[in-house]
Amino acid sequence: MLEVAKEKNLIPDYDLNITIFEDPLGGHAALAAGQLDVYGCTADYTPLVVDRGTDVVNVAQLNPSYGVDHVILAPDTEPADLPGKKVSAPQAYIGQLLMGIWLDSEGITPDQVEWVNLNADEAVGPMMSGDLSAAYMYEPWISKVLEAKPGARSIVNTADPEMLKTGIFMDALYMNKNFIANDREAALAVLKARWEGLAYWNQHTEETNKMLASFLQWPEEDIGYVIGTNGKSFEGGIYMMDFDESARLCGVLDGEGPLGMANGSMVDSIAMTNDWWIKLGLMENKIDASKGIDCSLMGDLVKSGYRQSLTAH
């Protein structure tokens, strides 16, 4: 959406120099070092930012996974069969969180299964051969496994209400603290530009999807399968929160949050993520989740009278 703001001159006083990082850890390292001012990434890194004491804060939650991420069970397998069996998920990624939280809902603790560190595409072969009893997956790998292995099934995904309301499976906007301190006006302009880009997409969805396909070098159809074609969301993709929805998660605007998430629940979501990283052995320390968040920029926009409520069309 910042690329949309750039191309449509929605942030006329600033030049956005946009870089895509395939490796989120590389992006976070560049942000912490001050080589980047602003970075879009998944919110599950926020506890790690606090634990490492870097000059980075999460300034806004952007869009939850709305059914992208699934846990697939092998044929003739029930949840109760999983203790002692192999389950796969990419370590230190939302896939491991989804698998861990779902297992917990079934009364299975992380140490009761044998974890295999595989991304979705890498899990296809072991699922086909019967080596895995459950795997974290997303499309197109879900369809490949379900077609090739009759009886395999999706047991949970991030569009399930219980998963949505955790607020964990979320993209976020991070900023370098020094950038905010040294040029707050620019930080506010970039944050507002992100929402203005979203509003442009909402009103000119087909045009914007073509623009994004060209920018990312993706097929246009694939853009629709991620962010949708109705200006709001795609079930099986992501749900694009508008400014008001995000501000409510920050707790700087009155009203209920979206998708069952409570007002001000951003801190709770980060704390829950921290708890799960500890349970999964990725972190040792319980952090103060509020130190990973700076909602003051969103609050300033609210105080200025900025509002945005976008609907599907």
PDB file of C-alpha atoms in Angstrom, residues 13-264:
ATOM      1  CA  ASP A  13       6.262  15.844   0.494  1.00  0.00           C
ATOM      2  CA  TYR A  14       8.401  12.702   0.772  1.00  0.00           C
ATOM      3  CA  ASP A  15      10.164  10.248  -1.502  1.00  0.00           C
ATOM      4  CA  LEU A  16       9.551   6.623  -0.577  1.00  0.00           C
ATOM      5  CA  ASN A  17      12.455   4.334  -1.417  1.00  0.00           C
ATOM      6  CA  ILE A  18      10.898   0.860  -1.206  1.00  0.00           C
ATOM      7  CA  THR A  19      12.928  -2.359  -0.875  1.00  0.00           C
ATOM      8  CA  ILE A  20      11.487  -5.878  -0.702  1.00  0.00           C
ATOM      9  CA  PHE A  21      13.157  -8.271   1.758  1.00  0.00           C
ATOM     10  CA  GLU A  22      12.543 -11.970   1.148  1.00  0.00           C
ATOM     11  CA  ASP A  23      14.199 -12.681   4.515  1.00  0.00           C
ATOM     12  CA  PRO A  24      12.287 -11.047   7.382  1.00  0.00           C
ATOM     13  CA  LEU A  25      15.260 -11.340   9.725  1.00  0.00           C
ATOM     14  CA  GLY A  26      17.356  -9.388   7.224  1.00  0.00           C
ATOM     15  CA  GLY A  27      14.695  -6.689   7.082  1.00  0.00           C
ATOM     16  CA  HIS A  28      14.535  -6.438  10.857  1.00  0.00           C
ATOM     17  CA  ALA A  29      18.340  -6.239  11.077  1.00  0.00           C
ATOM     18  CA  ALA A  30      18.359  -3.382   8.549  1.00  0.00           C
ATOM     19  CA  LEU A  31      15.592  -1.588  10.460  1.00  0.00           C
ATOM     20  CA  ALA A  32      17.377  -1.991  13.795  1.00  0.00           C
ATOM     21  CA  ALA A  33      20.592  -0.645  12.241  1.00  0.00           C
ATOM     22  CA  GLY A  34      18.803   2.433  10.912  1.00  0.00           C
ATOM     23  CA  GLN A  35      19.303   1.420   7.272  1.00  0.00           C
ATOM     24  CA  LEU A  36      15.494   1.352   7.008  1.00  0.00           C
ATOM     25  CA  ASP A  37      13.065   3.747   8.671  1.00  0.00           C
ATOM     26  CA  VAL A  38       9.878   1.717   8.170  1.00  0.00           C
ATOM     27  CA  TYR A  39       9.351  -2.020   7.696  1.00  0.00           C
ATOM     28  CA  GLY A  40       6.254  -4.118   7.047  1.00  0.00           C
ATOM     29  CA  CYS A  41       6.470  -7.640   8.471  1.00  0.00           C
ATOM     30  CA  THR A  42       4.525 -10.150  10.552  1.00  0.00           C
ATOM     31  CA  ALA A  43       3.716  -9.078  14.107  1.00  0.00           C
ATOM     32  CA  ASP A  44       5.116 -12.251  15.674  1.00  0.00           C
ATOM     33  CA  TYR A  45       8.596 -10.652  15.609  1.00  0.00           C
ATOM     34  CA  THR A  46       7.555  -7.974  18.139  1.00  0.00           C
ATOM     35  CA  PRO A  47       8.494  -9.979  21.268  1.00  0.00           C
ATOM     36  CA  LEU A  48      11.937 -10.673  19.771  1.00  0.00           C
ATOM     37  CA  VAL A  49      12.438  -6.951  19.103  1.00  0.00           C
ATOM     38  CA  VAL A  50      11.792  -6.217  22.793  1.00  0.00           C
ATOM     39  CA  ASP A  51      13.941  -9.108  24.014  1.00  0.00           C
ATOM     40  CA  ARG A  52      16.903  -7.943  21.929  1.00  0.00           C
ATOM     41  CA  GLY A  53      16.511  -4.320  22.982  1.00  0.00           C
ATOM     42  CA  THR A  54      16.666  -2.958  19.442  1.00  0.00           C
ATOM     43  CA  ASP A  55      15.492   0.540  18.468  1.00  0.00           C
ATOM     44  CA  VAL A  56      12.374  -0.844  16.783  1.00  0.00           C
ATOM     45  CA  VAL A  57       8.655  -0.568  17.601  1.00  0.00           C
ATOM     46  CA  ASN A  58       5.436  -1.893  16.100  1.00  0.00           C
ATOM     47  CA  VAL A  59       3.329   1.196  15.305  1.00  0.00           C
ATOM     48  CA  ALA A  60       0.219  -0.472  13.802  1.00  0.00           C
ATOM     49  CA  GLN A  61      -1.399  -3.825  13.156  1.00  0.00           C
ATOM     50  CA  LEU A  62      -2.308  -4.014   9.460  1.00  0.00           C
ATOM     51  CA  ASN A  63      -3.970  -7.199   8.266  1.00  0.00           C
ATOM     52  CA  PRO A  64      -4.632 -10.607   9.805  1.00  0.00           C
ATOM     53  CA  SER A  65      -4.299 -13.842   7.920  1.00  0.00           C
ATOM     54  CA  TYR A  66      -7.852 -14.690   6.873  1.00  0.00           C
ATOM     55  CA  GLY A  67      -7.470 -18.351   6.048  1.00  0.00           C
ATOM     56  CA  VAL A  68      -4.068 -18.407   4.316  1.00  0.00           C
ATOM     57  CA  ASP A  69      -2.538 -20.679   6.939  1.00  0.00           C
ATOM     58  CA  HIS A  70      -3.762 -24.217   7.611  1.00  0.00           C
ATOM     59  CA  VAL A  71      -2.898 -27.358   9.541  1.00  0.00           C
ATOM     60  CA  ILE A  72      -3.389 -30.446   7.371  1.00  0.00           C
ATOM     61  CA  LEU A  73      -3.962 -33.858   8.957  1.00  0.00           C
ATOM     62  CA  ALA A  74      -2.829 -37.046   7.211  1.00  0.00           C
ATOM     63  CA  PRO A  75      -5.462 -39.628   6.183  1.00  0.00           C
ATOM     64  CA  ASP A  76      -6.780 -41.904   8.946  1.00  0.00           C
ATOM     65  CA  THR A  77      -5.372 -39.544  11.586  1.00  0.00           C
ATOM     66  CA  GLU A  78      -7.268 -37.943  14.444  1.00  0.00           C
ATOM     67  CA  PRO A  79      -5.895 -35.236  16.725  1.00  0.00           C
ATOM     68  CA  ALA A  80      -5.712 -37.742  19.590  1.00  0.00           C
ATOM     69  CA  ASP A  81      -3.290 -39.849  17.506  1.00  0.00           C
ATOM     70  CA  LEU A  82      -0.632 -37.113  17.306  1.00  0.00           C
ATOM     71  CA  PRO A  83       1.361 -37.542  20.542  1.00  0.00           C
ATOM     72  CA  GLY A  84       4.645 -39.224  19.568  1.00  0.00           C
ATOM     73  CA  LYS A  85       4.106 -38.497  15.862  1.00  0.00           C
ATOM     74  CA  LYS A  86       5.907 -36.138  13.457  1.00  0.00           C
ATOM     75  CA  VAL A  87       4.345 -32.753  12.734  1.00  0.00           C
ATOM     76  CA  SER A  88       5.919 -30.106  10.524  1.00  0.00           C
ATOM     77  CA  ALA A  89       6.008 -26.326  10.607  1.00  0.00           C
ATOM     78  CA  PRO A  90       8.682 -23.754   9.764  1.00  0.00           C
ATOM     79  CA  GLN A  91      10.460 -22.957  13.011  1.00  0.00           C
ATOM     80  CA  ALA A  92      10.118 -19.431  14.433  1.00  0.00           C
ATOM     81  CA  TYR A  93       7.350 -18.553  11.990  1.00  0.00           C
ATOM     82  CA  ILE A  94       3.574 -18.130  12.278  1.00  0.00           C
ATOM     83  CA  GLY A  95       3.158 -21.711  11.018  1.00  0.00           C
ATOM     84  CA  GLN A  96       4.744 -23.004  14.212  1.00  0.00           C
ATOM     85  CA  LEU A  97       2.461 -20.742  16.262  1.00  0.00           C
ATOM     86  CA  LEU A  98      -0.629 -22.014  14.440  1.00  0.00           C
ATOM     87  CA  MET A  99       0.404 -25.646  14.931  1.00  0.00           C
ATOM     88  CA  GLY A 100       1.253 -25.068  18.600  1.00  0.00           C
ATOM     89  CA  ILE A 101      -1.957 -23.209  19.432  1.00  0.00           C
ATOM     90  CA  TRP A 102      -4.094 -25.796  17.630  1.00  0.00           C
ATOM     91  CA  LEU A 103      -2.327 -28.706  19.367  1.00  0.00           C
ATOM     92  CA  ASP A 104      -2.881 -26.950  22.690  1.00  0.00           C
ATOM     93  CA  SER A 105      -6.611 -26.652  21.922  1.00  0.00           C
ATOM     94  CA  GLU A 106      -6.600 -30.442  21.540  1.00  0.00           C
ATOM     95  CA  GLY A 107      -4.822 -30.919  24.891  1.00  0.00           C
ATOM     96  CA  ILE A 108      -1.453 -31.751  23.301  1.00  0.00           C
ATOM     97  CA  THR A 109       1.663 -29.934  24.540  1.00  0.00           C
ATOM     98  CA  PRO A 110       4.574 -29.047  22.213  1.00  0.00           C
ATOM     99  CA  ASP A 111       6.858 -31.652  23.777  1.00  0.00           C
ATOM    100  CA  GLN A 112       4.401 -34.469  23.039  1.00  0.00           C
ATOM    101  CA  VAL A 113       5.024 -34.356  19.278  1.00  0.00           C
ATOM    102  CA  GLU A 114       8.158 -34.635  17.154  1.00  0.00           C
ATOM    103  CA  TRP A 115       8.665 -31.295  15.379  1.00  0.00           C
ATOM    104  CA  VAL A 116      10.080 -31.236  11.849  1.00  0.00           C
ATOM    105  CA  ASN A 117      11.274 -27.839  10.567  1.00  0.00           C
ATOM    106  CA  LEU A 118       9.706 -27.640   7.090  1.00  0.00           C
ATOM    107  CA  ASN A 119       8.034 -24.925   5.063  1.00  0.00           C
ATOM    108  CA  ALA A 120       4.773 -25.719   3.252  1.00  0.00           C
ATOM    109  CA  ASP A 121       6.383 -26.719  -0.069  1.00  0.00           C
ATOM    110  CA  GLU A 122       8.972 -28.891   1.706  1.00  0.00           C
ATOM    111  CA  ALA A 123       6.243 -30.737   3.634  1.00  0.00           C
ATOM    112  CA  VAL A 124       4.431 -31.995   0.524  1.00  0.00           C
ATOM    113  CA  GLY A 125       6.763 -34.971  -0.099  1.00  0.00           C
ATOM    114  CA  PRO A 126       6.768 -36.219   3.511  1.00  0.00           C
ATOM    115  CA  MET A 127       2.978 -35.849   3.651  1.00  0.00           C
ATOM    116  CA  MET A 128       2.647 -37.861   0.432  1.00  0.00           C
ATOM    117  CA  SER A 129       4.946 -40.612   1.753  1.00  0.00           C
ATOM    118  CA  GLY A 130       3.148 -40.820   5.086  1.00  0.00           C
ATOM    119  CA  ASP A 131       6.163 -39.647   7.074  1.00  0.00           C
ATOM    120  CA  LEU A 132       4.205 -36.739   8.608  1.00  0.00           C
ATOM    121  CA  SER A 133       0.977 -36.956  10.588  1.00  0.00           C
ATOM    122  CA  ALA A 134       0.244 -33.222  10.376  1.00  0.00           C
ATOM    123  CA  ALA A 135       1.752 -30.275   8.515  1.00  0.00           C
ATOM    124  CA  TYR A 136       1.444 -26.520   8.352  1.00  0.00           C
ATOM    125  CA  MET A 137       0.533 -25.510   4.794  1.00  0.00           C
ATOM    126  CA  TYR A 138      -0.820 -22.795   2.521  1.00  0.00           C
ATOM    127  CA  GLU A 139      -1.887 -22.817  -1.123  1.00  0.00           C
ATOM    128  CA  PRO A 140      -1.086 -24.183  -3.630  1.00  0.00           C
ATOM    129  CA  TRP A 141       0.393 -26.948  -1.479  1.00  0.00           C
ATOM    130  CA  ILE A 142      -2.849 -27.610   0.427  1.00  0.00           C
ATOM    131  CA  SER A 143      -4.725 -28.477  -2.782  1.00  0.00           C
ATOM    132  CA  LYS A 144      -1.871 -30.666  -4.057  1.00  0.00           C
ATOM    133  CA  VAL A 145      -1.886 -32.767  -0.864  1.00  0.00           C
ATOM    134  CA  LEU A 146      -5.682 -32.996  -0.574  1.00  0.00           C
ATOM    135  CA  GLU A 147      -5.984 -34.094  -4.209  1.00  0.00           C
ATOM    136  CA  ALA A 148      -3.185 -36.674  -3.986  1.00  0.00           C
ATOM    137  CA  LYS A 149      -4.036 -38.064  -0.529  1.00  0.00           C
ATOM    138  CA  PRO A 150      -7.741 -38.937  -0.187  1.00  0.00           C
ATOM    139  CA  GLY A 151      -8.746 -38.599   3.439  1.00  0.00           C
ATOM    140  CA  ALA A 152      -6.250 -35.847   4.218  1.00  0.00           C
ATOM    141  CA  ARG A 153      -8.034 -32.762   5.529  1.00  0.00           C
ATOM    142  CA  SER A 154      -7.604 -29.243   6.819  1.00  0.00           C
ATOM    143  CA  ILE A 155      -8.316 -29.326  10.551  1.00  0.00           C
ATOM    144  CA  VAL A 156      -7.861 -25.622  11.365  1.00  0.00           C
ATOM    145  CA  ASN A 157      -7.030 -22.382   9.581  1.00  0.00           C
ATOM    146  CA  THR A 158      -6.533 -18.729  10.441  1.00  0.00           C
ATOM    147  CA  ALA A 159     -10.073 -17.737   9.378  1.00  0.00           C
ATOM    148  CA  ASP A 160     -11.469 -19.765  12.269  1.00  0.00           C
ATOM    149  CA  PRO A 161     -13.006 -17.316  14.790  1.00  0.00           C
ATOM    150  CA  GLU A 162     -10.930 -18.643  17.690  1.00  0.00           C
ATOM    151  CA  MET A 163      -7.715 -18.070  15.732  1.00  0.00           C
ATOM    152  CA  LEU A 164      -8.761 -14.654  14.392  1.00  0.00           C
ATOM    153  CA  LYS A 165      -9.579 -13.211  17.803  1.00  0.00           C
ATOM    154  CA  THR A 166      -6.070 -13.981  19.129  1.00  0.00           C
ATOM    155  CA  GLY A 167      -4.722 -11.248  16.816  1.00  0.00           C
ATOM    156  CA  ILE A 168      -1.490 -13.231  16.518  1.00  0.00           C
ATOM    157  CA  PHE A 169      -1.533 -14.074  12.807  1.00  0.00           C
ATOM    158  CA  MET A 170      -1.067 -10.490  11.741  1.00  0.00           C
ATOM    159  CA  ASP A 171       1.017  -8.214   9.544  1.00  0.00           C
ATOM    160  CA  ALA A 172       2.342  -5.074  11.213  1.00  0.00           C
ATOM    161  CA  LEU A 173       4.150  -1.850  10.438  1.00  0.00           C
ATOM    162  CA  TYR A 174       7.413  -1.335  12.316  1.00  0.00           C
ATOM    163  CA  MET A 175       9.479   1.829  12.571  1.00  0.00           C
ATOM    164  CA  ASN A 176      12.932   2.688  13.866  1.00  0.00           C
ATOM    165  CA  LYS A 177      12.556   4.617  17.144  1.00  0.00           C
ATOM    166  CA  ASN A 178      15.182   7.162  16.114  1.00  0.00           C
ATOM    167  CA  PHE A 179      13.278   7.904  12.899  1.00  0.00           C
ATOM    168  CA  ILE A 180      10.162   8.649  14.971  1.00  0.00           C
ATOM    169  CA  ALA A 181      12.104  10.774  17.465  1.00  0.00           C
ATOM    170  CA  ASN A 182      14.117  12.719  14.902  1.00  0.00           C
ATOM    171  CA  ASP A 183      11.384  13.315  12.306  1.00  0.00           C
ATOM    172  CA  ARG A 184       7.977  12.633  13.792  1.00  0.00           C
ATOM    173  CA  GLU A 185       6.292  14.602  11.020  1.00  0.00           C
ATOM    174  CA  ALA A 186       7.761  12.243   8.416  1.00  0.00           C
ATOM    175  CA  ALA A 187       6.805   9.183  10.489  1.00  0.00           C
ATOM    176  CA  LEU A 188       3.207  10.421  10.666  1.00  0.00           C
ATOM    177  CA  ALA A 189       3.199  11.168   6.932  1.00  0.00           C
ATOM    178  CA  VAL A 190       4.381   7.650   6.069  1.00  0.00           C
ATOM    179  CA  LEU A 191       1.862   6.057   8.425  1.00  0.00           C
ATOM    180  CA  LYS A 192      -0.991   8.128   6.975  1.00  0.00           C
ATOM    181  CA  ALA A 193       0.219   7.348   3.430  1.00  0.00           C
ATOM    182  CA  ARG A 194      -0.121   3.635   4.150  1.00  0.00           C
ATOM    183  CA  TRP A 195      -3.823   4.129   4.976  1.00  0.00           C
ATOM    184  CA  GLU A 196      -4.320   6.476   2.024  1.00  0.00           C
ATOM    185  CA  GLY A 197      -2.854   3.777  -0.253  1.00  0.00           C
ATOM    186  CA  LEU A 198      -5.318   1.314   1.250  1.00  0.00           C
ATOM    187  CA  ALA A 199      -8.213   3.727   0.594  1.00  0.00           C
ATOM    188  CA  TYR A 200      -7.120   4.109  -3.022  1.00  0.00           C
ATOM    189  CA  TRP A 201      -7.082   0.306  -3.409  1.00  0.00           C
ATOM    190  CA  ASN A 202     -10.540   0.108  -1.821  1.00  0.00           C
ATOM    191  CA  GLN A 203     -11.953   2.592  -4.361  1.00  0.00           C
ATOM    192  CA  HIS A 204      -9.916   1.455  -7.409  1.00  0.00           C
ATOM    193  CA  THR A 205      -9.377  -2.224  -6.679  1.00  0.00           C
ATOM    194  CA  GLU A 206      -8.948  -3.601 -10.195  1.00  0.00           C
ATOM    195  CA  GLU A 207      -6.569  -0.820 -11.236  1.00  0.00           C
ATOM    196  CA  THR A 208      -4.535  -1.160  -8.028  1.00  0.00           C
ATOM    197  CA  ASN A 209      -4.291  -4.948  -8.282  1.00  0.00           C
ATOM    198  CA  LYS A 210      -2.855  -4.518 -11.797  1.00  0.00           C
ATOM    199  CA  MET A 211      -0.366  -1.972 -10.428  1.00  0.00           C
ATOM    200  CA  LEU A 212       0.691  -4.293  -7.609  1.00  0.00           C
ATOM    201  CA  ALA A 213       1.054  -7.239  -9.993  1.00  0.00           C
ATOM    202  CA  SER A 214       3.422  -5.156 -12.111  1.00  0.00           C
ATOM    203  CA  PHE A 215       5.378  -3.956  -9.041  1.00  0.00           C
ATOM    204  CA  LEU A 216       5.765  -7.438  -7.527  1.00  0.00           C
ATOM    205  CA  GLN A 217       6.099  -9.252 -10.883  1.00  0.00           C
ATOM    206  CA  TRP A 218       3.232 -11.544  -9.894  1.00  0.00           C
ATOM    207  CA  PRO A 219       0.309 -12.755 -12.017  1.00  0.00           C
ATOM    208  CA  GLU A 220      -2.606 -10.381 -11.402  1.00  0.00           C
ATOM    209  CA  GLU A 221      -4.804 -13.324 -10.377  1.00  0.00           C
ATOM    210  CA  ASP A 222      -2.386 -14.081  -7.520  1.00  0.00           C
ATOM    211  CA  ILE A 223      -2.814 -10.560  -6.115  1.00  0.00           C
ATOM    212  CA  GLY A 224      -6.555 -11.207  -5.899  1.00  0.00           C
ATOM    213  CA  TYR A 225      -5.937 -14.496  -4.112  1.00  0.00           C
ATOM    214  CA  VAL A 226      -4.020 -12.645  -1.385  1.00  0.00           C
ATOM    215  CA  ILE A 227      -5.757  -9.293  -0.823  1.00  0.00           C
ATOM    216  CA  GLY A 228      -8.950  -9.878  -2.782  1.00  0.00           C
ATOM    217  CA  THR A 229     -10.861  -8.086  -5.512  1.00  0.00           C
ATOM    218  CA  ASN A 230     -13.582  -6.441  -3.386  1.00  0.00           C
ATOM    219  CA  GLY A 231     -11.462  -3.737  -1.761  1.00  0.00           C
ATOM    220  CA  LYS A 232     -11.515  -5.335   1.687  1.00  0.00           C
ATOM    221  CA  SER A 233     -10.491  -8.988   2.034  1.00  0.00           C
ATOM    222  CA  PHE A 234     -10.263 -12.458   0.563  1.00  0.00           C
ATOM    223  CA  GLU A 235     -11.197 -15.508   2.611  1.00  0.00           C
ATOM    224  CA  GLY A 236      -8.242 -17.769   2.043  1.00  0.00           C
ATOM    225  CA  GLY A 237      -6.060 -14.668   1.845  1.00  0.00           C
ATOM    226  CA  ILE A 238      -5.917 -11.681   4.160  1.00  0.00           C
ATOM    227  CA  TYR A 239      -8.323  -9.180   5.718  1.00  0.00           C
ATOM    228  CA  MET A 240      -7.249  -5.565   5.118  1.00  0.00           C
ATOM    229  CA  MET A 241      -8.052  -3.612   8.267  1.00  0.00           C
ATOM    230  CA  ASP A 242      -8.927   0.027   7.715  1.00  0.00           C
ATOM    231  CA  PHE A 243      -7.484   2.806   9.881  1.00  0.00           C
ATOM    232  CA  ASP A 244     -10.369   2.781  12.377  1.00  0.00           C
ATOM    233  CA  GLU A 245     -10.095  -0.990  12.909  1.00  0.00           C
ATOM    234  CA  SER A 246      -6.346  -0.770  13.483  1.00  0.00           C
ATOM    235  CA  ALA A 247      -6.718   2.256  15.778  1.00  0.00           C
ATOM    236  CA  ARG A 248      -9.172   0.295  17.933  1.00  0.00           C
ATOM    237  CA  LEU A 249      -6.655  -2.533  18.326  1.00  0.00           C
ATOM    238  CA  CYS A 250      -4.170   0.128  19.447  1.00  0.00           C
ATOM    239  CA  GLY A 251      -6.761   1.373  21.941  1.00  0.00           C
ATOM    240  CA  VAL A 252      -6.638   4.957  20.628  1.00  0.00           C
ATOM    241  CA  LEU A 253     -10.160   4.973  19.131  1.00  0.00           C
ATOM    242  CA  ASP A 254     -13.380   3.875  20.825  1.00  0.00           C
ATOM    243  CA  GLY A 255     -15.319   0.873  19.563  1.00  0.00           C
ATOM    244  CA  GLU A 256     -14.918  -2.867  19.187  1.00  0.00           C
ATOM    245  CA  GLY A 257     -12.054  -4.232  17.143  1.00  0.00           C
ATOM    246  CA  PRO A 258     -12.649  -6.327  14.025  1.00  0.00           C
ATOM    247  CA  LEU A 259     -13.114 -10.102  13.793  1.00  0.00           C
ATOM    248  CA  GLY A 260     -13.681 -10.641  17.522  1.00  0.00           C
ATOM    249  CA  MET A 261     -10.535  -8.759  18.590  1.00  0.00           C
ATOM    250  CA  ALA A 262     -11.016  -6.479  21.597  1.00  0.00           C
ATOM    251  CA  ASN A 263     -10.281  -2.766  21.780  1.00  0.00           C
ATOM    252  CA  GLY A 264      -6.687  -2.270  22.906  1.00  0.00           C
TER     253      GLY A 264
END
